[in-house]
Short mmCIF file of C-alpha atoms and ligand atoms in Angstrom, two decimals:
data_model
loop_
_atom_site.label_atom_id
_atom_site.label_comp_id
_atom_site.label_asym_id
_atom_site.label_seq_id
_atom_site.Cartn_x
_atom_site.Cartn_y
_atom_site.Cartn_z
CA MET A 1 0.00 0.00 0.00
CA THR A 2 1.18 3.52 -0.77
CA SER A 3 0.54 5.95 2.12
CA ILE A 4 0.16 9.70 1.99
CA LEU A 5 0.34 11.72 5.17
CA VAL A 6 -2.34 14.40 5.45
CA LEU A 7 -0.89 16.57 8.19
CA TYR A 8 -2.83 19.63 9.30
CA TYR A 9 -3.30 22.11 12.11
CA SER A 10 -6.77 23.53 12.63
CA ARG A 11 -7.94 25.69 15.53
CA TYR A 12 -11.53 26.26 14.39
CA GLY A 13 -12.18 23.38 12.00
CA ALA A 14 -11.84 24.84 8.49
CA VAL A 15 -8.47 23.30 7.63
CA LYS A 16 -9.66 20.03 9.18
CA GLN A 17 -12.59 19.95 6.75
CA MET A 18 -10.22 20.60 3.84
CA ALA A 19 -8.01 17.73 5.04
CA GLN A 20 -10.98 15.40 4.79
CA HIS A 21 -11.74 16.41 1.18
CA ILE A 22 -8.06 15.99 0.27
CA ALA A 23 -8.03 12.54 1.93
CA ARG A 24 -11.07 11.56 -0.16
CA GLY A 25 -9.17 12.55 -3.31
CA ILE A 26 -6.16 10.53 -2.18
CA GLU A 27 -8.23 7.46 -1.45
CA SER A 28 -10.03 7.68 -4.82
CA VAL A 29 -6.80 6.27 -6.26
CA PRO A 30 -6.60 2.47 -5.90
CA GLN A 31 -3.81 1.18 -3.63
CA VAL A 32 -3.28 4.55 -1.95
CA GLU A 33 -4.33 5.31 1.63
CA ALA A 34 -4.47 8.63 3.47
CA ARG A 35 -2.97 8.79 6.98
CA ILE A 36 -4.54 11.80 8.72
CA ARG A 37 -2.54 13.40 11.52
CA THR A 38 -2.47 16.73 13.36
CA VAL A 39 -0.13 18.68 15.62
CA PRO A 40 -0.85 19.91 19.17
CA SER A 41 -1.26 23.60 19.90
CA VAL A 42 1.71 25.44 21.36
CA SER A 43 1.62 27.94 24.18
CA PRO A 44 4.01 30.55 25.58
CA LYS A 45 4.38 28.21 28.60
CA THR A 46 6.65 25.84 26.71
CA GLU A 47 6.97 23.49 29.66
CA ALA A 48 3.27 22.61 29.28
CA VAL A 49 2.85 19.26 27.52
CA GLU A 50 -0.33 17.99 25.83
CA PRO A 51 -1.41 14.39 26.49
CA ALA A 52 0.07 12.06 23.83
CA ILE A 53 -3.42 11.06 22.65
CA PRO A 54 -5.74 14.01 21.87
CA GLU A 55 -9.20 14.09 23.48
CA SER A 56 -10.81 13.96 20.03
CA GLY A 57 -9.94 14.08 16.35
CA ALA A 58 -6.82 12.96 14.53
CA THR A 59 -3.80 11.47 16.29
CA TYR A 60 -0.74 13.66 16.78
CA VAL A 61 1.93 13.22 14.13
CA THR A 62 5.39 11.80 14.83
CA LEU A 63 8.55 11.95 12.73
CA ASP A 64 7.94 8.27 11.92
CA ASP A 65 4.76 9.29 10.05
CA LEU A 66 6.87 11.48 7.78
CA LYS A 67 9.38 8.64 7.26
CA GLU A 68 6.80 5.93 6.64
CA CYS A 69 4.57 7.85 4.22
CA ASP A 70 5.42 8.14 0.53
CA GLY A 71 3.92 11.62 0.10
CA LEU A 72 2.63 14.56 2.13
CA ALA A 73 -0.28 17.01 2.08
CA LEU A 74 0.43 19.79 4.60
CA GLY A 75 -2.31 22.16 5.78
CA SER A 76 -2.37 25.19 8.06
CA PRO A 77 -4.61 28.20 8.70
CA THR A 78 -3.25 31.48 7.37
CA ARG A 79 -1.86 33.45 10.29
CA PHE A 80 -0.57 36.91 9.44
CA GLY A 81 0.19 35.63 5.94
CA ASN A 82 2.19 32.68 7.23
CA MET A 83 1.70 29.14 8.53
CA ALA A 84 0.49 28.70 12.12
CA ALA A 85 3.15 28.30 14.84
CA PRO A 86 2.15 24.74 15.87
CA MET A 87 2.89 23.45 12.35
CA LYS A 88 6.17 25.38 12.14
CA TYR A 89 7.09 24.09 15.60
CA PHE A 90 6.62 20.49 14.47
CA LEU A 91 8.59 21.03 11.25
CA ASP A 92 11.41 22.51 13.31
CA THR A 93 11.78 19.14 15.04
CA ALA A 94 12.56 17.39 11.73
CA SER A 95 16.27 18.18 11.48
CA SER A 96 17.26 14.50 11.88
CA LEU A 97 15.28 13.77 8.70
CA TRP A 98 16.91 16.71 6.96
CA LEU A 99 20.35 15.34 7.93
CA SER A 100 19.56 11.80 6.80
CA GLY A 101 17.87 12.94 3.57
CA GLU A 102 15.12 10.37 4.09
CA LEU A 103 12.34 12.62 2.81
CA ALA A 104 14.11 13.61 -0.40
CA ASP A 105 12.18 12.97 -3.63
CA LYS A 106 8.81 12.42 -1.96
CA PRO A 107 5.96 14.48 -3.49
CA ALA A 108 4.16 17.08 -1.34
CA ALA A 109 1.32 19.59 -1.68
CA VAL A 110 0.08 22.34 0.64
CA PHE A 111 -3.29 23.80 1.62
CA SER A 112 -4.64 26.65 3.74
CA SER A 113 -7.72 28.51 4.95
CA SER A 114 -7.97 32.23 5.70
CA SER A 115 -10.81 34.48 6.82
CA SER A 116 -10.47 36.99 3.96
CA LEU A 117 -10.10 36.52 0.23
CA HIS A 118 -6.88 38.50 -0.07
CA GLY A 119 -5.60 37.85 3.45
CA GLY A 120 -2.42 36.01 2.53
CA GLN A 121 -3.42 32.51 1.45
CA GLU A 122 -0.83 32.44 -1.31
CA THR A 123 2.01 33.72 0.86
CA THR A 124 1.07 31.11 3.46
CA LEU A 125 1.22 28.34 0.87
CA LEU A 126 4.60 29.58 -0.33
CA SER A 127 5.89 29.78 3.27
CA MET A 128 4.86 26.17 3.80
CA MET A 129 6.75 25.07 0.70
CA LEU A 130 10.07 26.46 1.98
CA PRO A 131 10.82 23.94 4.76
CA LEU A 132 9.46 21.14 2.57
CA MET A 133 11.97 22.06 -0.14
CA HIS A 134 14.80 22.01 2.41
CA LEU A 135 13.68 18.54 3.43
CA GLY A 136 13.82 17.47 -0.23
CA TYR A 137 10.13 17.14 -1.07
CA ILE A 138 9.02 17.60 -4.68
CA ILE A 139 6.36 20.32 -4.54
CA LEU A 140 3.15 19.85 -6.51
CA GLY A 141 0.55 22.54 -7.15
CA ILE A 142 -2.79 22.37 -8.94
CA PRO A 143 -2.59 22.81 -12.72
CA TYR A 144 -5.11 24.95 -14.62
CA THR A 145 -6.43 21.77 -16.20
CA ALA A 146 -8.66 21.85 -13.09
CA PRO A 147 -11.51 24.04 -14.51
CA ASP A 148 -12.50 25.44 -11.08
CA LEU A 149 -9.23 27.40 -10.88
CA ASN A 150 -10.51 29.71 -13.62
CA THR A 151 -13.99 30.18 -12.25
CA THR A 152 -13.80 30.05 -8.45
CA THR A 153 -15.05 33.11 -6.58
CA THR A 154 -13.98 31.60 -3.24
CA GLY A 155 -10.72 29.73 -2.59
CA GLY A 156 -8.43 27.72 -4.85
CA THR A 157 -4.97 28.59 -6.20
CA PRO A 158 -2.39 26.98 -8.47
CA TYR A 159 -0.05 26.85 -5.45
CA GLY A 160 -2.40 24.60 -3.50
CA ALA A 161 -5.99 24.24 -2.30
CA THR A 162 -7.44 27.08 -0.23
CA HIS A 163 -10.66 28.02 1.54
CA VAL A 164 -12.10 31.42 2.43
CA ALA A 165 -13.72 31.05 5.86
CA GLY A 166 -15.18 34.59 6.08
CA VAL A 167 -15.00 37.14 8.87
CA ASN A 168 -16.79 34.86 11.35
CA GLY A 169 -14.86 31.79 10.13
CA LYS A 170 -18.08 29.95 9.38
CA ASN A 171 -18.23 29.79 5.56
CA PRO A 172 -18.69 26.16 4.50
CA VAL A 173 -16.07 24.74 2.15
CA SER A 174 -17.60 25.77 -1.21
CA GLU A 175 -18.19 23.28 -4.00
CA GLU A 176 -15.28 24.70 -6.00
CA GLU A 177 -13.01 24.52 -2.95
CA GLN A 178 -14.11 20.93 -2.29
CA ARG A 179 -13.41 19.88 -5.87
CA LEU A 180 -9.99 21.54 -5.84
CA CYS A 181 -9.11 19.80 -2.53
CA PHE A 182 -10.20 16.48 -4.06
CA THR A 183 -8.27 17.14 -7.28
CA MET A 184 -5.12 18.06 -5.36
CA GLY A 185 -5.34 14.91 -3.22
CA LYS A 186 -5.98 12.70 -6.25
CA ARG A 187 -3.11 14.19 -8.22
CA LEU A 188 -0.75 13.86 -5.25
CA ALA A 189 -1.73 10.19 -4.91
CA GLU A 190 -1.37 9.44 -8.63
CA ILE A 191 2.05 11.08 -8.89
CA THR A 192 3.28 9.47 -5.65
CA LEU A 193 2.22 6.06 -6.96
CA LYS A 194 3.92 6.64 -10.33
CA LEU A 195 7.17 7.76 -8.70
CA LYS A 196 7.16 4.86 -6.26
CA ASN A 197 6.66 2.34 -9.06
CA SER A 198 9.18 3.89 -11.46
C1 LIG B 201 -3.55 34.74 15.02
C2 LIG B 201 -4.39 34.68 13.78
C3 LIG B 201 -3.91 35.27 12.61
C4 LIG B 201 -4.69 35.24 11.45
N1 LIG B 201 -4.21 35.83 10.33
C5 LIG B 201 -4.96 35.87 9.21
C6 LIG B 201 -4.48 36.49 8.03
O1 LIG B 201 -3.34 36.97 7.94
N2 LIG B 201 -5.33 36.57 6.98
C7 LIG B 201 -6.59 36.06 7.00
O2 LIG B 201 -7.33 36.22 6.03
N3 LIG B 201 -7.05 35.37 8.08
C8 LIG B 201 -6.26 35.28 9.19
N4 LIG B 201 -6.70 34.60 10.29
C9 LIG B 201 -7.98 33.85 10.21
C10 LIG B 201 -7.76 32.34 9.95
O3 LIG B 201 -6.83 32.11 8.91
C11 LIG B 201 -9.08 31.68 9.54
O4 LIG B 201 -10.02 31.87 10.58
C12 LIG B 201 -8.93 30.21 9.21
O5 LIG B 201 -10.11 29.81 8.52
C13 LIG B 201 -8.77 29.35 10.47
O6 LIG B 201 -8.63 27.98 10.12
P1 LIG B 201 -9.12 26.85 11.15
O7 LIG B 201 -10.65 26.94 11.24
O8 LIG B 201 -8.71 25.56 10.52
O9 LIG B 201 -8.46 27.09 12.47
C14 LIG B 201 -5.96 34.60 11.45
C15 LIG B 201 -6.41 33.99 12.63
C16 LIG B 201 -5.64 34.02 13.78
C17 LIG B 201 -6.15 33.35 15.03
#
């Protein structure tokens, strides 16, 4: 079985919903499974430690998940035009994998949700690509062969799937956004499978 890690952080649930649509796209490809994981929140009291098993939702990721999976979909809310600190904090623990080069040549894609349409989704996606490139991932976007990229009035970018949550953060993931999440997951799975079998 080929496994793709869907790793996200979500404080209010929007990025979590996107992760589920991306996982559906991944699992639409035969012989590919999605492994959904999240990261704990961080606090200024860095000595505070979350329980190893969260009260609800996805299991917390470990470095072994990165090693064991053949590809990666990485999702974070947009925070001041950048990825959220809990995701960056986890990535900053991956230097052993950077040193060993174990993640090199694995495909990866990124996704994000923001409250406003022009609130920095694209810069967030680009910021998420940077550490992945250092780790050796091959970055995939969404090509304009996905028709929704030309017509969406909500989220969706060639740099990765996005969602516009609105001022109150309650906008549902629109149909275009859902299709682009699915398309990104499916493409990531297909390319991961091809690379693995080549
Ligand atoms: C500290 C903080 C910074 C944020 N910065 C931005 C921003 O730069 N642009 C934006 O449009 N939304 C911003 N937001 C809103 C979130 O990106 C938005 O609510 C997102 O949908 C949250 O995803 P989640 O429901 O998965 O937690 C920010 C929210 C917080 C808490």
